[in-house]
């Protein structure tokens, strides 16, 4: 708990060294990125996690599921 408090204090100290205008710009960029992500997600933009889930859902048996899980662990969807 003390480490979390120390981390919070360090974060506050770092923010005080950043000029206020730059913090606003950074916050606006974060808000824009979040909004863009929500927008893309609402249109069903495929994610790697969703592609992996669909692939696993298509397994025919427990053995097929295990094989598919091993393929994912080896990086089948790494460049998705």
JSON list of C-alpha atoms in Angstrom, two decimals:
[
{"chain": "A", "resi": 1, "resn": "UNK", "atom": "CA", "xyz": [0.00, 0.00, 0.00]},
{"chain": "A", "resi": 2, "resn": "UNK", "atom": "CA", "xyz": [2.89, 2.32, 0.81]},
{"chain": "A", "resi": 3, "resn": "UNK", "atom": "CA", "xyz": [4.44, 1.61, -2.58]},
{"chain": "A", "resi": 4, "resn": "UNK", "atom": "CA", "xyz": [1.19, 2.55, -4.31]},
{"chain": "A", "resi": 5, "resn": "UNK", "atom": "CA", "xyz": [1.05, 5.82, -2.37]},
{"chain": "A", "resi": 6, "resn": "UNK", "atom": "CA", "xyz": [4.69, 6.55, -3.27]},
{"chain": "A", "resi": 7, "resn": "UNK", "atom": "CA", "xyz": [3.96, 5.88, -6.94]},
{"chain": "A", "resi": 8, "resn": "UNK", "atom": "CA", "xyz": [0.97, 8.23, -6.77]},
{"chain": "A", "resi": 9, "resn": "UNK", "atom": "CA", "xyz": [3.12, 10.97, -5.18]},
{"chain": "A", "resi": 10, "resn": "UNK", "atom": "CA", "xyz": [5.79, 10.53, -7.84]},
{"chain": "A", "resi": 11, "resn": "UNK", "atom": "CA", "xyz": [3.17, 10.79, -10.57]},
{"chain": "A", "resi": 12, "resn": "UNK", "atom": "CA", "xyz": [1.83, 14.00, -9.03]},
{"chain": "A", "resi": 13, "resn": "UNK", "atom": "CA", "xyz": [5.34, 15.42, -8.83]},
{"chain": "A", "resi": 14, "resn": "UNK", "atom": "CA", "xyz": [5.99, 14.61, -12.49]},
{"chain": "A", "resi": 15, "resn": "UNK", "atom": "CA", "xyz": [2.76, 16.28, -13.58]},
{"chain": "A", "resi": 16, "resn": "UNK", "atom": "CA", "xyz": [3.71, 19.47, -11.79]},
{"chain": "A", "resi": 17, "resn": "UNK", "atom": "CA", "xyz": [6.86, 19.73, -13.92]},
{"chain": "A", "resi": 18, "resn": "UNK", "atom": "CA", "xyz": [4.86, 19.55, -17.15]},
{"chain": "A", "resi": 19, "resn": "UNK", "atom": "CA", "xyz": [3.51, 22.94, -18.26]},
{"chain": "A", "resi": 20, "resn": "UNK", "atom": "CA", "xyz": [-0.24, 23.20, -17.92]},
{"chain": "A", "resi": 21, "resn": "UNK", "atom": "CA", "xyz": [-0.83, 23.68, -21.68]},
{"chain": "A", "resi": 22, "resn": "UNK", "atom": "CA", "xyz": [1.10, 20.52, -22.51]},
{"chain": "A", "resi": 23, "resn": "UNK", "atom": "CA", "xyz": [-0.94, 18.55, -19.96]},
{"chain": "A", "resi": 24, "resn": "UNK", "atom": "CA", "xyz": [-4.15, 19.78, -21.60]},
{"chain": "A", "resi": 25, "resn": "UNK", "atom": "CA", "xyz": [-2.90, 18.75, -25.03]},
{"chain": "A", "resi": 26, "resn": "UNK", "atom": "CA", "xyz": [-1.86, 15.36, -23.71]},
{"chain": "A", "resi": 27, "resn": "UNK", "atom": "CA", "xyz": [-5.24, 14.86, -22.03]},
{"chain": "A", "resi": 28, "resn": "UNK", "atom": "CA", "xyz": [-7.02, 15.88, -25.25]},
{"chain": "A", "resi": 29, "resn": "UNK", "atom": "CA", "xyz": [-4.96, 13.37, -27.24]},
{"chain": "A", "resi": 30, "resn": "UNK", "atom": "CA", "xyz": [-5.84, 10.64, -24.75]},
{"chain": "A", "resi": 31, "resn": "UNK", "atom": "CA", "xyz": [-9.52, 11.52, -24.95]},
{"chain": "A", "resi": 32, "resn": "UNK", "atom": "CA", "xyz": [-9.38, 11.55, -28.74]},
{"chain": "A", "resi": 33, "resn": "UNK", "atom": "CA", "xyz": [-7.62, 8.18, -28.82]},
{"chain": "A", "resi": 34, "resn": "UNK", "atom": "CA", "xyz": [-10.20, 6.67, -26.47]},
{"chain": "A", "resi": 35, "resn": "UNK", "atom": "CA", "xyz": [-13.07, 8.09, -28.52]},
{"chain": "A", "resi": 36, "resn": "UNK", "atom": "CA", "xyz": [-11.54, 6.79, -31.74]},
{"chain": "A", "resi": 37, "resn": "UNK", "atom": "CA", "xyz": [-11.05, 3.37, -30.17]},
{"chain": "A", "resi": 38, "resn": "UNK", "atom": "CA", "xyz": [-14.69, 3.27, -29.03]},
{"chain": "A", "resi": 39, "resn": "UNK", "atom": "CA", "xyz": [-15.82, 4.35, -32.50]},
{"chain": "A", "resi": 40, "resn": "UNK", "atom": "CA", "xyz": [-13.79, 1.62, -34.22]},
{"chain": "A", "resi": 41, "resn": "UNK", "atom": "CA", "xyz": [-14.98, -0.93, -31.70]},
{"chain": "A", "resi": 42, "resn": "UNK", "atom": "CA", "xyz": [-18.61, 0.01, -32.31]},
{"chain": "A", "resi": 43, "resn": "UNK", "atom": "CA", "xyz": [-18.20, -0.87, -35.99]},
{"chain": "A", "resi": 44, "resn": "UNK", "atom": "CA", "xyz": [-16.84, -4.27, -35.07]},
{"chain": "A", "resi": 45, "resn": "UNK", "atom": "CA", "xyz": [-13.20, -3.65, -35.87]},
{"chain": "A", "resi": 46, "resn": "UNK", "atom": "CA", "xyz": [-11.63, -7.07, -35.37]},
{"chain": "A", "resi": 47, "resn": "UNK", "atom": "CA", "xyz": [-9.20, -7.47, -32.53]},
{"chain": "A", "resi": 48, "resn": "UNK", "atom": "CA", "xyz": [-6.63, -10.16, -32.06]},
{"chain": "A", "resi": 49, "resn": "UNK", "atom": "CA", "xyz": [-8.41, -11.38, -28.94]},
{"chain": "A", "resi": 50, "resn": "UNK", "atom": "CA", "xyz": [-11.71, -11.69, -30.79]},
{"chain": "A", "resi": 51, "resn": "UNK", "atom": "CA", "xyz": [-10.06, -13.53, -33.70]},
{"chain": "A", "resi": 52, "resn": "UNK", "atom": "CA", "xyz": [-8.47, -15.95, -31.23]},
{"chain": "A", "resi": 53, "resn": "UNK", "atom": "CA", "xyz": [-11.84, -16.51, -29.52]},
{"chain": "A", "resi": 54, "resn": "UNK", "atom": "CA", "xyz": [-13.54, -17.25, -32.83]},
{"chain": "A", "resi": 55, "resn": "UNK", "atom": "CA", "xyz": [-10.79, -19.67, -33.78]},
{"chain": "A", "resi": 56, "resn": "UNK", "atom": "CA", "xyz": [-11.09, -21.50, -30.47]},
{"chain": "A", "resi": 57, "resn": "UNK", "atom": "CA", "xyz": [-14.89, -21.58, -30.73]},
{"chain": "A", "resi": 58, "resn": "UNK", "atom": "CA", "xyz": [-14.56, -23.50, -33.98]},
{"chain": "A", "resi": 59, "resn": "UNK", "atom": "CA", "xyz": [-12.87, -26.48, -32.34]},
{"chain": "A", "resi": 60, "resn": "UNK", "atom": "CA", "xyz": [-14.60, -29.82, -32.79]},
{"chain": "A", "resi": 61, "resn": "UNK", "atom": "CA", "xyz": [-13.22, -31.67, -29.77]},
{"chain": "A", "resi": 62, "resn": "UNK", "atom": "CA", "xyz": [-11.16, -31.15, -26.65]},
{"chain": "A", "resi": 63, "resn": "UNK", "atom": "CA", "xyz": [-8.10, -32.37, -28.56]},
{"chain": "A", "resi": 64, "resn": "UNK", "atom": "CA", "xyz": [-8.74, -29.90, -31.37]},
{"chain": "A", "resi": 65, "resn": "UNK", "atom": "CA", "xyz": [-9.18, -27.15, -28.77]},
{"chain": "A", "resi": 66, "resn": "UNK", "atom": "CA", "xyz": [-5.85, -28.01, -27.14]},
{"chain": "A", "resi": 67, "resn": "UNK", "atom": "CA", "xyz": [-4.10, -28.02, -30.52]},
{"chain": "A", "resi": 68, "resn": "UNK", "atom": "CA", "xyz": [-5.58, -24.64, -31.39]},
{"chain": "A", "resi": 69, "resn": "UNK", "atom": "CA", "xyz": [-4.54, -23.22, -28.02]},
{"chain": "A", "resi": 70, "resn": "UNK", "atom": "CA", "xyz": [-0.98, -24.39, -28.67]},
{"chain": "A", "resi": 71, "resn": "UNK", "atom": "CA", "xyz": [-1.04, -22.74, -32.11]},
{"chain": "A", "resi": 72, "resn": "UNK", "atom": "CA", "xyz": [-2.13, -19.46, -30.52]},
{"chain": "A", "resi": 73, "resn": "UNK", "atom": "CA", "xyz": [0.61, -19.76, -27.90]},
{"chain": "A", "resi": 74, "resn": "UNK", "atom": "CA", "xyz": [3.12, -20.24, -30.71]},
{"chain": "A", "resi": 75, "resn": "UNK", "atom": "CA", "xyz": [1.96, -17.00, -32.33]},
{"chain": "A", "resi": 76, "resn": "UNK", "atom": "CA", "xyz": [-0.66, -17.89, -34.92]},
{"chain": "A", "resi": 77, "resn": "UNK", "atom": "CA", "xyz": [-2.35, -14.48, -34.53]},
{"chain": "A", "resi": 78, "resn": "UNK", "atom": "CA", "xyz": [0.74, -12.51, -33.58]},
{"chain": "A", "resi": 79, "resn": "UNK", "atom": "CA", "xyz": [0.60, -10.25, -36.67]},
{"chain": "A", "resi": 80, "resn": "UNK", "atom": "CA", "xyz": [-3.15, -9.79, -36.67]}
]
